[in-house]
């Protein structure tokens, strides 16, 4: 059996790495898409709630002149004299006037203050059972608040009702009632954002596009033939807050889906190109280093018999090999540190594209997101220098504020925590706590711990997710406690979590060197201590990291 050459091994490594990175990209995009759909659904719900309020206000404004007309002196005189013929004539005139402008207007009534009769454009109605609801209006309509909205059922048909109070010097003379077809709501919504609407009562499903839609569940997204829709259920209630019907509203997001798919495709292509170029570069470096090692080994094998004379050369070779190992570790660490910032940058870009497409990208939000991206890019740029300094013996230490360094770490991961509904608290009992060491490396160590807590939440069904950081000074010792309620760490492996390359995650989620690197920074480079245990937070078990340094 032929021996696998170093070059073949390197190629296998490159291909494996490419598969892992591609799988990671696909997984990340699926998560981003779910977040994207949720954001659109929430935005659609809020947009509809605002539209519904605006619709009612517009209808009130449209028919308020009718109520105002009935407060004129000559009309009030007719109302007092119960001149129903005159009232009918006026109602008929204004009904015709408004009907020519609003096809959804069904009728207009005047109801006397004593609730004895009501007058339409062509008849008087004497029916006490019909007037029961007006006693409720009488309690709610005042001189200051002289208009209300109600939903009624008349002959098994749903009707929207606008009721205006008619007052003279603060004294109620009766009501003007405007009856509208609920389809006015659907038509206005279609003009507003193109939504397709249905108003149903006691129906479990509706037919649309040849497909049955269940009205009892609140879907966020459905597919009908080749089109995508966001669905929103809205309860239509009467003045007594009783459910009268349900509105089912569908917003076509096919174009947004296509735009999102195109954006994802561009992102994947860009990422693959970046990965391929990076892998080709690494492959070239590895081949070069392997060839150098092979030549060095050949020279050593030839001169092995002259051990004393070549002792210094062997020492130099060991040092060189150590540097190569350090370089490989540094590359792995940088890849680990860059993975999350790249995900956050991608998420911000997609959010900006979605908001821009909906014309909801404000100047303030745009610059806020630009600042977030700038911070992330500066962090990524600083990572290279920080890791390069990490392997140099001549690094300079400094005195820095613990709170500032932790806030800096939080700023990097904030958007990811927010996206996963993870609450983050910092409790500082020592306002100006300072330690002596490497500020950037310390921030990276804290970020690794926060990232592990965040990942633990992603694999659980825990509600009220929380990460808490406490900073205190006890007996001249700065203590930093980082605690979550994500379920804790298995006691069988808790002693191994600081070991290099130890991980319980999939390969595309972690390399197992994050906590190991955090321990190296805190213990080896800054003379601190770090330990971990399981402890309850908010009644739920979680991991607690305790970091200690001497106070300055």
Coordinates of C-alpha atoms in Angstrom, one line a residue:
X1 CA 0.0 0.0 0.0
X2 CA 1.5 3.3 -1.1
X3 CA 2.3 5.9 1.5
X4 CA 0.2 9.1 1.5
X5 CA 2.5 12.1 0.8
X6 CA 2.5 15.3 2.8
X7 CA 1.2 17.2 -0.1
X8 CA -1.8 14.8 -0.4
X9 CA -2.5 15.2 3.3
X10 CA -2.4 19.0 2.8
X11 CA -4.9 18.8 -0.1
X12 CA -7.2 16.6 2.0
X13 CA -7.0 19.1 4.8
X14 CA -7.8 22.0 2.5
X15 CA -10.8 20.2 1.0
X16 CA -12.1 19.2 4.4
X17 CA -11.8 22.7 5.7
X18 CA -13.7 24.0 2.6
X19 CA -16.5 21.6 3.2
X20 CA -16.7 22.5 6.9
X21 CA -16.8 26.3 6.1
X22 CA -19.4 25.8 3.4
X23 CA -21.6 23.8 5.7
X24 CA -21.2 26.5 8.3
X25 CA -22.2 29.1 5.8
X26 CA -25.4 27.2 4.8
X27 CA -26.3 26.7 8.4
X28 CA -25.8 30.4 9.2
X29 CA -27.9 31.4 6.3
X30 CA -30.8 29.2 7.3
X31 CA -30.8 30.9 10.8
X32 CA -30.6 34.3 9.2
X33 CA -33.6 33.5 7.0
X34 CA -35.7 32.5 10.0
X35 CA -34.8 35.8 11.7
X36 CA -35.6 37.7 8.5
X37 CA -39.1 36.2 8.2
X38 CA -39.8 36.9 11.9
X39 CA -38.7 40.5 11.4
X40 CA -41.0 40.9 8.4
X41 CA -43.9 39.3 10.3
X42 CA -43.5 41.6 13.3
X43 CA -43.1 44.6 11.1
X44 CA -46.3 43.6 9.2
X45 CA -48.3 43.2 12.4
X46 CA -47.2 46.6 13.7
X47 CA -47.8 48.2 10.3
X48 CA -51.4 46.8 10.2
X49 CA -52.1 48.0 13.8
X50 CA -51.0 51.5 12.8
X51 CA -53.1 51.2 9.5
X52 CA -56.2 50.1 11.4
X53 CA -56.0 53.1 13.8
X54 CA -55.4 55.4 10.8
X55 CA -58.3 53.9 8.9
X56 CA -60.7 54.6 11.8
X57 CA -59.4 58.2 12.2
X58 CA -59.9 58.8 8.4
X59 CA -63.5 57.5 8.6
X60 CA -64.2 59.7 11.5
X61 CA -62.7 62.7 9.8
X62 CA -64.7 61.9 6.6
X63 CA -68.1 61.8 8.3
X64 CA -67.5 64.4 11.0
X65 CA -68.8 67.2 8.7
X66 CA -72.2 65.4 8.6
X67 CA -72.4 65.5 12.4
X68 CA -71.3 69.1 12.4
X69 CA -74.1 70.1 10.0
X70 CA -76.7 68.8 12.5
X71 CA -75.4 71.3 15.1
X72 CA -76.5 74.3 13.0
X73 CA -79.2 76.4 14.6
X74 CA -81.9 75.7 12.0
X75 CA -81.3 72.0 12.1
X76 CA -81.2 71.9 15.9
X77 CA -84.6 73.7 15.8
X78 CA -86.0 70.9 13.7
X79 CA -84.5 68.3 16.0
X80 CA -86.2 69.9 19.0
X81 CA -89.5 70.0 17.2
X82 CA -89.2 66.4 16.1
X83 CA -89.7 67.5 12.5
X84 CA -88.9 64.0 11.1
X85 CA -89.9 64.9 7.6
X86 CA -87.2 67.7 7.5
X87 CA -84.7 65.3 9.2
X88 CA -85.4 62.6 6.6
X89 CA -84.9 65.1 3.8
X90 CA -81.6 66.2 5.2
X91 CA -80.4 62.6 5.8
X92 CA -81.4 61.7 2.2
X93 CA -79.5 64.6 0.8
X94 CA -76.3 63.9 2.8
X95 CA -76.6 60.1 2.2
X96 CA -76.6 60.7 -1.6
X97 CA -73.8 63.2 -1.2
X98 CA -71.5 60.8 0.7
X99 CA -72.6 57.7 -1.1
X100 CA -71.3 59.2 -4.4
X101 CA -67.9 59.5 -2.7
X102 CA -67.9 56.3 -0.6
X103 CA -69.4 53.2 -2.2
X104 CA -69.1 51.4 1.2
X105 CA -71.6 53.7 2.9
X106 CA -74.7 51.6 3.7
X107 CA -77.0 54.0 5.7
X108 CA -77.3 57.1 7.8
X109 CA -79.6 57.4 10.9
X110 CA -80.6 60.0 13.4
X111 CA -81.5 58.7 16.9
X112 CA -83.3 61.0 19.3
X113 CA -81.9 61.5 22.8
X114 CA -84.7 59.6 24.5
X115 CA -84.0 56.5 22.4
X116 CA -87.7 56.4 21.3
X117 CA -87.2 56.3 17.5
X118 CA -84.5 56.6 14.9
X119 CA -84.8 58.2 11.5
X120 CA -83.3 57.1 8.2
X121 CA -83.4 58.8 4.8
X122 CA -86.8 57.3 4.1
X123 CA -88.4 55.9 7.2
X124 CA -89.0 56.2 11.0
X125 CA -88.1 53.1 13.1
X126 CA -89.9 52.4 16.4
X127 CA -88.3 49.3 17.8
X128 CA -87.1 49.3 21.4
X129 CA -85.0 46.1 21.0
X130 CA -83.1 47.9 18.2
X131 CA -82.2 50.7 20.6
X132 CA -80.5 48.7 23.4
X133 CA -77.0 49.3 22.2
X134 CA -77.6 53.1 22.0
X135 CA -77.9 53.2 25.8
X136 CA -74.2 52.0 25.8
X137 CA -73.3 54.8 23.4
X138 CA -75.2 57.3 25.5
X139 CA -72.8 56.4 28.4
X140 CA -69.7 56.7 26.4
X141 CA -70.3 59.7 24.2
X142 CA -69.7 63.1 25.9
X143 CA -69.4 66.6 24.7
X144 CA -65.6 66.3 24.8
X145 CA -65.5 62.9 23.2
X146 CA -68.5 62.9 20.8
X147 CA -67.6 60.0 18.5
X148 CA -67.2 56.3 18.9
X149 CA -66.7 53.2 16.7
X150 CA -68.6 49.9 17.0
X151 CA -69.0 46.6 15.2
X152 CA -72.5 45.1 15.0
X153 CA -74.2 42.2 13.4
X154 CA -77.4 43.1 11.4
X155 CA -79.3 40.3 9.7
X156 CA -76.2 38.0 10.0
X157 CA -74.1 40.6 8.3
X158 CA -71.2 42.4 9.9
X159 CA -71.4 46.2 9.9
X160 CA -69.0 49.0 11.0
X161 CA -70.8 51.8 12.8
X162 CA -69.6 55.4 13.5
X163 CA -71.7 57.2 16.1
X164 CA -71.5 61.0 16.6
X165 CA -73.2 62.9 19.4
X166 CA -75.2 66.0 18.6
X167 CA -74.8 68.6 21.3
X168 CA -76.2 72.1 22.0
X169 CA -74.3 74.0 24.7
X170 CA -73.2 70.7 26.2
X171 CA -76.7 69.1 26.2
X172 CA -77.2 66.0 24.1
X173 CA -79.9 66.2 21.5
X174 CA -79.3 62.8 19.9
X175 CA -76.9 60.8 17.7
X176 CA -75.9 60.5 14.0
X177 CA -75.2 56.9 13.1
X178 CA -73.1 56.1 10.0
X179 CA -73.2 52.4 8.8
X180 CA -70.3 51.2 6.7
X181 CA -69.6 47.9 4.8
X182 CA -66.5 46.2 6.5
X183 CA -65.1 45.7 3.0
X184 CA -64.1 49.4 3.3
X185 CA -61.3 48.1 5.6
X186 CA -60.2 45.5 3.1
X187 CA -60.1 47.9 0.2
X188 CA -58.2 50.6 2.1
X189 CA -55.7 48.0 3.2
X190 CA -55.2 46.9 -0.4
X191 CA -54.5 50.5 -1.4
X192 CA -52.2 50.9 1.6
X193 CA -49.7 48.0 1.1
X194 CA -51.3 45.6 -1.4
X195 CA -52.5 43.1 1.2
X196 CA -55.3 40.7 0.4
X197 CA -57.9 40.5 3.2
X198 CA -60.8 38.3 4.4
X199 CA -63.2 39.0 7.2
X200 CA -64.6 35.7 8.6
X201 CA -67.0 34.7 11.4
X202 CA -67.1 31.2 12.9
X203 CA -64.9 29.8 10.1
X204 CA -61.9 27.6 10.7
X205 CA -60.5 28.0 7.2
X206 CA -60.7 30.0 4.0
X207 CA -59.9 29.2 0.4
X208 CA -57.4 31.3 -1.4
X209 CA -55.4 30.5 -4.6
X210 CA -56.7 27.0 -4.6
X211 CA -55.3 26.4 -1.1
X212 CA -57.0 26.1 2.3
X213 CA -55.7 28.4 5.0
X214 CA -56.3 27.6 8.6
X215 CA -57.7 30.7 10.4
X216 CA -57.2 29.2 13.9
X217 CA -53.4 29.4 13.8
X218 CA -51.2 32.4 13.3
X219 CA -48.7 31.5 10.5
X220 CA -45.8 33.7 9.9
X221 CA -45.4 32.6 6.3
X222 CA -47.2 30.5 3.8
X223 CA -46.6 29.4 0.2
X224 CA -49.4 29.6 -2.3
X225 CA -48.4 28.1 -5.7
X226 CA -45.2 30.0 -6.5
X227 CA -45.9 33.1 -4.3
X228 CA -44.9 33.7 -0.7
X229 CA -47.2 35.5 1.8
X230 CA -46.9 36.8 5.3
X231 CA -50.2 36.1 7.1
X232 CA -51.6 38.1 10.0
X233 CA -54.7 37.3 12.1
X234 CA -56.5 40.3 13.6
X235 CA -59.5 40.1 16.0
X236 CA -62.2 42.6 15.2
X237 CA -64.0 43.6 18.4
X238 CA -67.1 45.7 19.3
X239 CA -67.3 48.5 21.7
X240 CA -67.6 46.0 24.6
X241 CA -64.3 44.4 23.6
X242 CA -66.2 41.3 22.4
X243 CA -64.9 39.3 19.4
X244 CA -67.2 39.9 16.4
X245 CA -65.1 38.5 13.6
X246 CA -61.6 37.7 12.5
X247 CA -59.6 39.5 9.8
X248 CA -57.2 37.3 7.8
X249 CA -54.7 39.5 5.9
X250 CA -52.1 38.3 3.4
X251 CA -49.1 40.4 2.3
X252 CA -47.3 39.2 -0.9
X253 CA -43.5 39.1 -0.1
X254 CA -42.5 37.1 -3.2
X255 CA -40.4 39.9 -4.5
X256 CA -38.8 40.3 -1.1
X257 CA -38.1 36.6 -1.0
X258 CA -36.4 36.7 -4.4
X259 CA -34.4 39.7 -3.4
X260 CA -33.4 37.9 -0.2
X261 CA -32.5 34.8 -2.1
X262 CA -30.4 36.8 -4.5
X263 CA -28.6 38.5 -1.6
X264 CA -27.9 35.2 0.1
X265 CA -26.6 33.7 -3.2
X266 CA -24.3 36.7 -3.6
X267 CA -23.2 36.3 0.0
X268 CA -22.5 32.6 -0.5
X269 CA -20.6 33.2 -3.7
X270 CA -18.5 36.0 -2.1
X271 CA -17.9 33.8 1.0
X272 CA -16.9 30.8 -1.2
X273 CA -14.5 33.0 -3.2
X274 CA -13.0 34.3 -0.1
X275 CA -12.7 30.8 1.4
X276 CA -11.2 29.4 -1.8
X277 CA -8.6 32.2 -2.0
X278 CA -7.8 31.8 1.7
X279 CA -7.5 28.0 1.4
X280 CA -5.3 28.3 -1.7
X281 CA -3.0 30.7 0.2
X282 CA -2.9 28.4 3.2
X283 CA -2.2 25.4 0.9
X284 CA 0.6 27.3 -0.7
X285 CA 2.1 28.2 2.7
X286 CA 1.7 24.6 4.0
X287 CA 3.3 23.1 0.9
X288 CA 6.2 25.6 1.3
X289 CA 6.6 24.8 5.0
X290 CA 6.3 21.0 4.4
X291 CA 9.0 21.2 1.7
X292 CA 11.2 23.1 4.0
X293 CA 10.7 20.6 6.8
X294 CA 11.4 17.7 4.4
X295 CA 14.7 19.3 3.3
X296 CA 15.6 20.0 7.0
X297 CA 14.8 16.4 8.0
X298 CA 16.9 15.1 5.1
X299 CA 19.9 17.2 6.3
X300 CA 19.4 16.1 9.9
X301 CA 19.3 12.4 8.9
X302 CA 22.5 12.7 7.0
X303 CA 24.3 14.4 9.9
X304 CA 22.8 12.4 12.8
X305 CA 26.1 10.7 13.5
X306 CA 27.8 14.0 14.2
X307 CA 25.4 14.8 17.1
X308 CA 27.8 17.0 19.1
X309 CA 28.8 19.2 16.2
X310 CA 25.2 19.6 15.0
X311 CA 23.6 20.2 18.5
X312 CA 23.1 23.9 17.9
X313 CA 21.5 23.2 14.5
X314 CA 19.1 20.7 16.1
X315 CA 18.3 23.3 18.8
X316 CA 17.6 25.9 16.0
X317 CA 15.4 23.4 14.2
X318 CA 13.4 22.7 17.4
X319 CA 12.9 26.5 17.9
X320 CA 11.8 26.8 14.3
X321 CA 9.3 24.0 14.6
X322 CA 7.9 25.6 17.8
X323 CA 7.4 28.8 15.8
X324 CA 5.5 26.9 13.1
X325 CA 3.3 25.3 15.7
X326 CA 2.6 28.7 17.2
X327 CA 1.8 30.1 13.8
X328 CA -0.7 27.3 13.2
X329 CA -2.3 27.9 16.6
X330 CA -2.4 31.7 15.9
X331 CA -4.2 31.1 12.5
X332 CA -6.7 28.8 14.2
X333 CA -7.3 31.3 16.9
X334 CA -7.8 34.1 14.4
X335 CA -10.3 32.0 12.5
X336 CA -12.1 31.3 15.7
X337 CA -12.3 35.0 16.6
X338 CA -13.3 36.1 13.1
X339 CA -16.2 33.6 12.7
X340 CA -18.7 35.5 14.9
X341 CA -17.8 39.1 13.7
X342 CA -18.3 37.9 10.1
X343 CA -21.7 36.5 11.0
X344 CA -22.7 39.8 12.6
X345 CA -21.5 41.8 9.6
X346 CA -23.5 39.6 7.3
X347 CA -26.6 40.0 9.6
X348 CA -26.3 43.8 9.7
X349 CA -25.9 44.0 5.9
X350 CA -29.0 41.9 5.3
X351 CA -31.1 43.9 7.8
X352 CA -30.1 47.2 6.0
X353 CA -31.1 45.7 2.6
X354 CA -34.4 44.5 4.0
X355 CA -35.2 47.9 5.6
X356 CA -34.1 49.8 2.4
X357 CA -36.3 47.6 0.3
X358 CA -39.3 48.6 2.5
X359 CA -38.3 52.3 2.5
X360 CA -38.0 52.1 6.3
X361 CA -34.3 52.7 6.5
X362 CA -33.9 55.9 8.5
X363 CA -30.8 58.1 8.5
X364 CA -30.4 57.5 12.3
X365 CA -30.7 53.7 12.0
X366 CA -28.4 53.7 8.9
X367 CA -25.6 55.5 10.8
X368 CA -26.1 53.4 13.9
X369 CA -25.6 50.2 11.8
X370 CA -22.6 51.8 10.0
X371 CA -21.1 52.5 13.5
X372 CA -21.7 48.9 14.5
X373 CA -20.0 47.6 11.4
X374 CA -17.1 50.0 11.9
X375 CA -16.7 48.7 15.5
X376 CA -16.7 45.1 14.3
X377 CA -14.2 45.8 11.5
X378 CA -11.9 47.7 13.9
X379 CA -12.2 44.7 16.3
X380 CA -11.3 42.3 13.5
X381 CA -8.4 44.5 12.4
X382 CA -7.2 44.7 16.0
X383 CA -7.4 40.9 16.4
X384 CA -4.5 40.4 14.0
X385 CA -2.2 42.7 15.9
X386 CA -3.4 41.3 19.3
X387 CA -2.6 37.7 18.3
X388 CA 0.7 38.7 16.8
X389 CA 1.6 40.5 20.1
X390 CA 0.3 37.4 22.0
X391 CA 3.2 35.4 20.7
X392 CA 5.8 38.1 21.2
X393 CA 7.7 38.2 24.5
X394 CA 8.1 42.0 24.4
X395 CA 4.5 43.0 24.8
X396 CA 3.7 46.0 26.9
X397 CA 1.2 45.7 29.7
X398 CA -1.0 48.6 30.9
X399 CA -3.4 49.5 33.6
X400 CA -7.0 49.5 32.3
X401 CA -10.6 49.7 33.6
X402 CA -12.3 46.3 33.9
X403 CA -15.7 47.7 33.2
X404 CA -14.6 49.4 30.0
X405 CA -13.0 46.2 28.7
X406 CA -16.1 44.1 29.5
X407 CA -18.4 46.6 27.8
X408 CA -16.2 46.5 24.8
X409 CA -16.7 42.7 24.6
X410 CA -20.4 43.1 25.1
X411 CA -20.6 45.6 22.2
X412 CA -19.2 43.0 19.8
X413 CA -21.7 40.3 20.7
X414 CA -24.7 42.6 21.6
X415 CA -26.6 42.2 18.3
X416 CA -26.3 38.4 18.5
X417 CA -27.6 38.4 22.1
X418 CA -30.5 40.7 21.2
X419 CA -31.4 38.5 18.2
X420 CA -31.7 35.5 20.6
X421 CA -33.6 37.4 23.3
X422 CA -30.8 37.0 25.8
X423 CA -30.8 39.7 28.5
X424 CA -27.3 41.0 29.6
X425 CA -26.7 42.7 32.9
X426 CA -23.5 44.3 34.3
X427 CA -23.4 44.9 38.1
X428 CA -20.4 46.9 39.1
X429 CA -19.8 47.2 42.9
X430 CA -16.3 48.7 42.3
X431 CA -16.8 51.7 40.0
X432 CA -13.1 52.2 39.0
X433 CA -11.8 48.7 39.2
X434 CA -8.5 48.5 37.4
X435 CA -6.1 45.6 36.6
X436 CA -2.7 45.4 35.0
X437 CA -2.3 43.4 31.9
X438 CA -3.3 43.3 28.2
X439 CA -6.6 45.0 27.7
X440 CA -7.4 43.6 24.2
X441 CA -6.5 40.1 25.1
X442 CA -8.7 40.4 28.2
X443 CA -11.6 41.6 26.2
X444 CA -11.2 38.6 23.8
X445 CA -11.1 36.2 26.8
X446 CA -14.4 37.7 28.1
X447 CA -15.9 37.5 24.6
X448 CA -15.1 33.8 24.4
X449 CA -16.9 33.2 27.7
X450 CA -19.9 35.2 26.6
X451 CA -20.0 33.4 23.2
X452 CA -20.0 30.0 24.9
X453 CA -23.0 31.2 27.1
X454 CA -24.8 32.4 24.0
X455 CA -24.2 29.1 22.2
X456 CA -25.5 27.1 25.2
X457 CA -28.8 29.0 25.0
X458 CA -29.2 28.2 21.3
X459 CA -29.2 24.5 22.1
X460 CA -31.9 24.8 24.9
X461 CA -35.6 25.6 25.2
X462 CA -35.0 28.0 28.2
X463 CA -37.1 31.1 28.5
X464 CA -36.0 34.3 30.3
X465 CA -32.5 33.9 29.1
X466 CA -30.0 35.9 31.0
X467 CA -26.2 36.5 31.3
X468 CA -25.0 38.5 34.3
X469 CA -21.6 40.0 35.0
X470 CA -20.6 41.1 38.6
X471 CA -17.5 43.2 39.2
X472 CA -16.4 43.5 42.9
X473 CA -13.4 44.2 45.1
X474 CA -13.0 41.8 47.9
X475 CA -9.9 42.0 50.1
X476 CA -8.0 43.9 47.4
X477 CA -8.9 41.2 44.9
X478 CA -10.8 42.2 41.8
X479 CA -13.4 39.5 41.2
X480 CA -15.4 39.1 37.9
X481 CA -18.3 36.7 37.9
X482 CA -19.9 35.7 34.6
X483 CA -23.0 33.7 35.1
X484 CA -25.8 32.4 32.9
X485 CA -29.0 30.3 33.3
X486 CA -28.5 28.1 30.2
X487 CA -28.5 24.8 31.9
X488 CA -25.0 24.5 33.2
X489 CA -22.1 22.2 32.2
X490 CA -22.1 18.4 32.5
X491 CA -20.2 17.6 35.7
X492 CA -18.5 14.7 33.8
X493 CA -16.7 17.2 31.5
X494 CA -16.5 20.4 33.6
X495 CA -12.9 19.8 34.5
X496 CA -12.0 19.5 30.8
X497 CA -13.5 22.6 29.3
X498 CA -10.2 24.6 29.5
X499 CA -8.3 21.8 27.7
X500 CA -7.2 22.7 24.1
X501 CA -9.5 21.4 21.3
X502 CA -12.1 20.1 23.8
X503 CA -15.6 20.9 22.5
X504 CA -19.1 19.5 22.7
X505 CA -20.2 21.5 19.6
X506 CA -20.2 20.5 15.9
X507 CA -17.0 21.3 14.1
X508 CA -18.5 24.2 12.2
X509 CA -19.6 25.8 15.5
X510 CA -16.4 25.7 17.4
X511 CA -12.8 24.5 17.4
X512 CA -12.5 23.9 21.2
X513 CA -9.7 26.5 21.8
X514 CA -11.9 29.4 22.9
X515 CA -11.9 28.7 26.7
X516 CA -8.4 27.3 26.5
X517 CA -7.2 30.6 25.0
X518 CA -9.1 32.6 27.6
X519 CA -7.3 30.6 30.4
X520 CA -3.9 31.3 28.7
X521 CA -4.6 35.0 28.6
X522 CA -5.9 35.3 32.1
X523 CA -3.6 32.9 33.9
X524 CA -0.4 32.8 31.8
X525 CA -0.2 36.3 30.5
X526 CA -2.0 38.3 33.2
X527 CA -1.2 36.3 36.4
X528 CA -4.9 35.9 37.2
X529 CA -7.1 32.9 38.0
X530 CA -10.2 31.4 36.4
X531 CA -12.4 28.7 37.6
X532 CA -15.9 27.4 36.7
X533 CA -18.8 25.8 38.5
X534 CA -22.6 25.3 38.1
X535 CA -24.9 27.6 40.1
X536 CA -28.5 28.8 40.0
X537 CA -29.4 32.2 38.4
X538 CA -33.1 33.3 38.5
X539 CA -34.1 29.8 39.7
X540 CA -32.3 28.0 36.8
X541 CA -29.0 26.2 36.8
X542 CA -26.2 27.7 34.7
X543 CA -22.5 28.0 34.4
X544 CA -20.6 30.5 36.6
X545 CA -17.0 31.7 35.7
X546 CA -15.0 33.4 38.4
X547 CA -12.0 35.4 37.3
X548 CA -9.7 37.0 39.9
X549 CA -6.8 39.6 39.7
X550 CA -4.9 41.5 42.3
X551 CA -6.2 45.1 42.7
X552 CA -3.8 47.9 41.8

